[in-house]
Coordinates of C-alpha atoms and ligand atoms in Angstrom, one line a residue:
Chain A
M1 CA 0.0 0.0 0.0
A2 CA 1.2 3.5 -0.7
D3 CA 1.9 5.8 2.2
A4 CA 2.3 9.6 2.4
S5 CA 5.8 9.5 1.2
S6 CA 5.2 7.6 -2.0
K7 CA 6.1 9.2 -5.3
P8 CA 3.1 10.0 -7.6
V9 CA 2.6 7.0 -9.9
A10 CA 1.9 7.1 -13.6
R11 CA -1.9 6.9 -14.1
P12 CA -3.1 3.6 -15.5
Q13 CA -5.4 4.0 -18.5
R14 CA -8.8 3.6 -17.0
P15 CA -12.0 4.2 -18.8
L16 CA -13.2 7.8 -18.4
S17 CA -16.5 8.4 -16.6
P18 CA -19.3 9.0 -19.0
H19 CA -20.3 12.7 -19.5
L20 CA -23.6 14.4 -20.0
Q21 CA -24.4 13.2 -23.5
I22 CA -24.5 9.6 -22.3
Y23 CA -27.5 10.1 -19.9
T24 CA -31.2 10.4 -20.5
P25 CA -32.1 13.9 -19.4
L26 CA -33.8 13.8 -16.1
I27 CA -35.6 16.7 -14.6
N28 CA -33.2 17.2 -11.7
M29 CA -30.3 17.1 -14.1
V30 CA -31.9 19.7 -16.3
M31 CA -32.6 21.9 -13.3
S32 CA -29.0 21.5 -12.1
I33 CA -27.7 22.6 -15.5
L34 CA -30.1 25.5 -15.5
H35 CA -29.0 26.5 -12.0
R36 CA -25.5 26.9 -13.3
L37 CA -26.6 28.7 -16.5
T38 CA -28.9 31.1 -14.6
G39 CA -26.0 31.7 -12.1
A40 CA -23.7 32.6 -15.0
A41 CA -26.4 34.8 -16.6
L42 CA -27.0 36.6 -13.3
Y43 CA -23.2 37.1 -13.1
F44 CA -23.0 39.0 -16.3
G45 CA -26.4 40.6 -15.8
T46 CA -24.9 42.5 -12.8
L47 CA -23.4 44.8 -15.4
L48 CA -26.9 46.1 -16.1
L49 CA -27.6 46.7 -12.4
A50 CA -24.3 48.6 -12.1
W51 CA -25.0 50.6 -15.2
W52 CA -28.4 51.6 -14.0
L53 CA -27.0 52.7 -10.6
I54 CA -24.3 54.7 -12.3
A55 CA -26.9 56.3 -14.5
A56 CA -29.1 57.3 -11.6
A57 CA -26.0 58.7 -9.9
T58 CA -24.9 60.6 -13.0
G59 CA -27.9 62.8 -13.7
P60 CA -31.2 63.1 -15.6
A61 CA -29.9 63.2 -19.1
Y62 CA -27.8 60.1 -18.8
F63 CA -30.5 58.4 -16.8
D64 CA -33.0 59.0 -19.5
Y65 CA -30.6 57.7 -22.1
V66 CA -30.0 54.4 -20.2
S67 CA -33.7 54.1 -19.5
S68 CA -34.3 54.3 -23.2
W69 CA -32.4 51.1 -23.7
F70 CA -34.8 49.3 -21.3
S71 CA -38.1 50.4 -22.7
P72 CA -38.2 48.9 -26.2
W73 CA -39.3 45.2 -26.5
Y74 CA -35.7 43.9 -26.5
G75 CA -34.9 45.8 -23.3
Q76 CA -38.1 44.5 -21.7
A77 CA -37.2 41.0 -22.9
V78 CA -33.8 41.2 -21.2
L79 CA -35.5 42.3 -18.0
I80 CA -38.1 39.6 -18.1
G81 CA -35.3 37.1 -18.8
Y82 CA -33.3 38.4 -15.8
T83 CA -36.3 38.2 -13.6
W84 CA -36.8 34.5 -14.6
A85 CA -33.1 33.7 -14.2
L86 CA -33.2 35.3 -10.7
F87 CA -36.2 33.4 -9.5
H88 CA -35.1 30.1 -11.1
H89 CA -31.7 30.4 -9.4
M90 CA -33.3 31.6 -6.2
L91 CA -35.7 28.6 -6.0
G92 CA -32.9 26.3 -7.1
G93 CA -31.0 27.7 -4.1
V94 CA -33.9 26.9 -1.8
R95 CA -33.8 23.3 -3.2
H96 CA -30.1 23.2 -2.4
F97 CA -30.8 24.3 1.1
I98 CA -33.3 21.5 1.6
W99 CA -30.8 19.0 0.3
D100 CA -27.9 20.5 2.3
L101 CA -30.0 20.0 5.5
G102 CA -30.4 16.3 4.6
Y103 CA -34.0 16.2 3.4
G104 CA -35.7 15.4 0.2
Y105 CA -33.4 12.7 -1.3
D106 CA -36.0 10.1 -2.3
L107 CA -36.5 10.1 -6.0
R108 CA -40.2 11.1 -5.9
T109 CA -39.3 14.2 -3.8
V110 CA -36.3 15.0 -6.0
D111 CA -38.6 15.0 -9.0
Q112 CA -41.3 17.1 -7.2
L113 CA -38.8 19.7 -6.0
S114 CA -37.4 20.0 -9.5
W115 CA -40.7 20.3 -11.3
G116 CA -42.1 22.5 -8.6
S117 CA -39.2 25.0 -8.5
G118 CA -39.2 25.2 -12.3
A119 CA -42.9 25.8 -12.6
L120 CA -42.9 28.3 -9.7
S121 CA -40.1 30.4 -11.3
L122 CA -42.2 30.8 -14.5
I123 CA -45.4 31.6 -12.5
I124 CA -43.7 34.2 -10.3
T125 CA -42.0 35.8 -13.3
G126 CA -45.4 36.0 -15.1
L127 CA -47.2 37.5 -12.1
I128 CA -44.5 40.1 -11.5
W129 CA -44.6 41.3 -15.2
L130 CA -48.4 41.2 -15.3
G131 CA -48.3 43.4 -12.2
V132 CA -45.9 45.8 -13.8
A133 CA -48.0 45.9 -16.9
F134 CA -51.2 46.8 -14.9
A135 CA -49.3 49.3 -12.8
R136 CA -48.3 51.1 -16.0
G137 CA -51.9 51.2 -17.1
G138 CA -52.5 48.0 -19.0
F139 CA -51.1 46.6 -22.1
Chain B
M1 CA 0.0 -0.8 6.9
A2 CA -1.6 2.5 5.8
M3 CA -5.0 1.9 4.2
R4 CA -4.5 4.8 1.8
T5 CA -4.2 5.2 -1.9
P6 CA -1.9 7.8 -3.4
L7 CA -4.9 9.9 -4.3
K8 CA -5.2 10.9 -0.6
T9 CA -2.2 13.1 -1.0
A10 CA -2.7 14.3 -4.6
R11 CA 0.7 15.4 -5.7
Q12 CA 1.8 15.0 -2.1
L13 CA 0.3 18.3 -1.2
G14 CA -3.1 17.2 0.0
S15 CA -6.1 19.4 -0.4
A16 CA -5.9 23.2 -0.3
K17 CA -8.0 23.0 2.9
E18 CA -10.3 25.8 1.6
G19 CA -13.2 23.8 0.3
A20 CA -15.4 24.0 3.4
D21 CA -14.8 27.7 3.6
H22 CA -15.8 28.2 0.0
F23 CA -18.9 26.0 0.5
W24 CA -19.9 27.9 3.7
K25 CA -19.5 31.4 2.2
Q26 CA -21.5 30.3 -0.8
R27 CA -24.4 29.3 1.4
V28 CA -24.2 32.3 3.8
T29 CA -24.3 34.7 0.8
A30 CA -27.0 32.6 -0.8
V31 CA -29.3 33.1 2.2
A32 CA -28.5 36.8 2.2
N33 CA -29.2 37.0 -1.6
L34 CA -32.5 35.3 -1.1
V35 CA -33.8 38.1 1.1
L36 CA -31.9 40.9 -0.7
G37 CA -32.9 39.6 -4.2
L38 CA -36.6 39.9 -3.3
F39 CA -35.9 43.4 -2.0
L40 CA -34.3 44.3 -5.4
V41 CA -37.2 42.9 -7.3
W42 CA -39.6 45.0 -5.2
L43 CA -37.4 48.1 -5.6
I44 CA -37.2 47.9 -9.4
A45 CA -40.8 47.0 -9.8
S46 CA -41.8 50.0 -7.8
L47 CA -39.6 52.2 -10.0
V48 CA -40.6 51.0 -13.5
G49 CA -41.2 54.0 -15.6
A50 CA -40.3 56.5 -12.9
D51 CA -38.4 59.7 -13.8
H52 CA -34.9 60.5 -12.6
A53 CA -35.9 62.6 -9.6
T54 CA -38.1 59.9 -8.2
V55 CA -35.5 57.2 -8.7
K56 CA -32.8 59.4 -7.2
A57 CA -34.9 60.2 -4.1
K58 CA -35.8 56.6 -3.6
L59 CA -32.2 55.3 -3.9
A60 CA -31.0 58.0 -1.5
N61 CA -33.3 56.8 1.2
P62 CA -31.0 55.3 4.0
V63 CA -32.9 52.1 4.4
I64 CA -32.9 51.5 0.6
A65 CA -29.3 52.5 0.2
L66 CA -28.2 50.1 3.0
G67 CA -30.2 47.3 1.5
L68 CA -28.6 47.9 -1.9
L69 CA -25.1 48.0 -0.4
A70 CA -25.8 44.7 1.4
L71 CA -27.0 43.2 -1.8
I72 CA -24.0 44.4 -3.8
V73 CA -21.6 43.0 -1.2
S74 CA -23.3 39.7 -0.7
G75 CA -24.1 39.3 -4.4
T76 CA -20.6 40.0 -5.7
V77 CA -19.0 37.7 -3.1
H78 CA -21.5 34.9 -4.0
M79 CA -21.1 35.3 -7.8
R80 CA -17.3 35.3 -7.6
L81 CA -17.3 32.0 -5.6
G82 CA -19.8 30.5 -8.0
M83 CA -17.9 31.5 -11.1
Q84 CA -14.7 30.2 -9.5
T85 CA -16.4 26.7 -9.2
I86 CA -17.4 26.9 -12.9
I87 CA -13.9 27.8 -14.0
E88 CA -12.3 25.1 -12.0
D89 CA -14.8 22.6 -13.3
Y90 CA -14.1 23.3 -17.0
V91 CA -10.6 24.8 -17.4
H92 CA -7.8 22.5 -16.6
K93 CA -4.7 24.2 -18.1
D94 CA -2.9 26.1 -15.4
G95 CA -2.2 29.2 -17.5
S96 CA -5.8 29.9 -18.7
K97 CA -7.2 28.8 -15.3
I98 CA -5.1 31.3 -13.4
V99 CA -5.9 34.1 -15.8
L100 CA -9.6 33.4 -15.7
L101 CA -9.7 33.2 -11.9
M102 CA -8.0 36.6 -11.8
L103 CA -10.4 38.1 -14.3
N104 CA -13.3 36.7 -12.2
T105 CA -12.0 38.5 -9.1
F106 CA -11.5 41.7 -11.1
F107 CA -14.9 41.6 -12.6
A108 CA -16.6 41.0 -9.2
A109 CA -14.5 43.8 -7.7
A110 CA -15.3 46.2 -10.5
I111 CA -19.0 45.6 -10.2
A112 CA -18.9 46.0 -6.4
L113 CA -16.8 49.2 -6.5
T114 CA -18.8 51.0 -9.2
S115 CA -22.1 50.1 -7.7
V116 CA -21.1 51.1 -4.2
Y117 CA -19.7 54.3 -5.5
A118 CA -22.9 55.1 -7.3
I119 CA -25.0 54.3 -4.2
L120 CA -22.8 56.5 -2.0
K121 CA -22.9 59.3 -4.5
L122 CA -26.7 59.1 -4.6
S123 CA -26.8 59.3 -0.8
F124 CA -24.2 61.9 -0.1
G125 CA -23.4 63.5 -3.4
G126 CA -26.1 66.2 -3.2
Ligands
HEM201 C1 -31.3 35.0 -5.0 C2 -30.8 34.2 -4.2 C3 -29.7 33.2 -4.5 C4 -29.6 31.9 -4.0 C5 -30.6 31.3 -2.9 C6 -28.5 31.3 -4.5 C7 -28.0 30.0 -4.2 C8 -26.9 29.4 -4.8 C9 -26.4 28.1 -4.3 C10 -26.9 27.3 -3.2 C11 -25.3 27.9 -5.2 C12 -24.4 26.6 -5.1 C13 -24.8 25.6 -6.0 C14 -23.9 24.4 -5.9 O1 -23.2 24.2 -5.0 O2 -24.0 23.6 -6.9 C15 -25.2 28.9 -6.1 C16 -24.3 29.0 -7.1 C17 -24.1 30.1 -7.9 N1 -24.7 31.3 -7.8 FE1 -26.3 31.7 -6.7 N2 -27.9 32.1 -5.4 C18 -28.6 33.3 -5.4 C19 -28.3 34.5 -6.2 C20 -27.3 34.6 -7.1 C21 -26.9 35.8 -7.8 C22 -27.7 37.1 -7.6 C23 -25.9 35.5 -8.6 C24 -25.1 36.4 -9.6 C25 -25.1 37.7 -9.6 C26 -25.5 34.1 -8.4 C27 -24.5 33.4 -9.1 C28 -24.2 32.1 -8.8 C29 -23.2 31.4 -9.6 C30 -22.4 31.9 -10.8 C31 -23.2 30.1 -9.0 C32 -22.3 29.0 -9.5 C33 -23.1 28.0 -10.2 C34 -22.6 26.6 -10.3 O3 -21.6 26.3 -9.6 O4 -23.1 25.8 -11.0 N3 -26.4 33.6 -7.5 N4 -26.2 29.9 -5.8

């Protein structure tokens, strides 16, 4: 048996573990991938938040200019996408908390948590933007 | 006889001993982000379509400014740790890995500093 003083040995050629394309997509796997993608999207999306804060701190003219990027359909689409990414990632985080505490590991619960958080993220995003639309005086 | 494989002491250095700290900071900031993220959604929803004077007054409110500062600190720490994991998972060449890890830190720091600067200016800048 090797002990702590052994030299690193040349690695034998073992088969590599199969990667994503080998598996049938399962809902918790899809949610796990989406957690990572939404995390990365939120990461780069912080540029928008910083830009908006800078605009507010700069003055009315620049603020109006920046706002004008967010009002057309593509600006709104980005904001809706960001809302969804945030809630998807947030609910994914809550799912992680449940697992971190040691609960919810039987397969039925895993599936329910995955479907549930996915659906809820869409529902919440829809409700928020409906609310925004109504507050602005309808569609 | 030691019941250990050579993997235990990968390259005879052992682990970096920082894994638990990374995990824990990711969770603590995640809990903070949960609350502060909801606050941000409320804040932005309440400001949709508002003019500059309204936005400025709202962001200069001490409670709101403090909430935003907390969100920026917690969010940038969290996203830096998260992106570090992603980089370490996919990038295995030392050179590119080190460069990307540095860029990750610079990006998070830049977002944090510009945002904090803007919030402080809104509060104290007159
Ligand atoms: C809103 C509340 C949030 C919660 C509850 C939350 C929760 C979490 C948790 C538990 C992880 C670890 C996942 C794992 O170990 O596999 C994680 C990863 C991550 N988070 Fe968050 N997070 C939140 C907000 C954010 C925000 C605002 C950002 C970016 C600005 C962000 C970016 C990331 C990134 C990049 C990762 C790494 C993803 C990965 O390793 O696959 N998170 N988040």
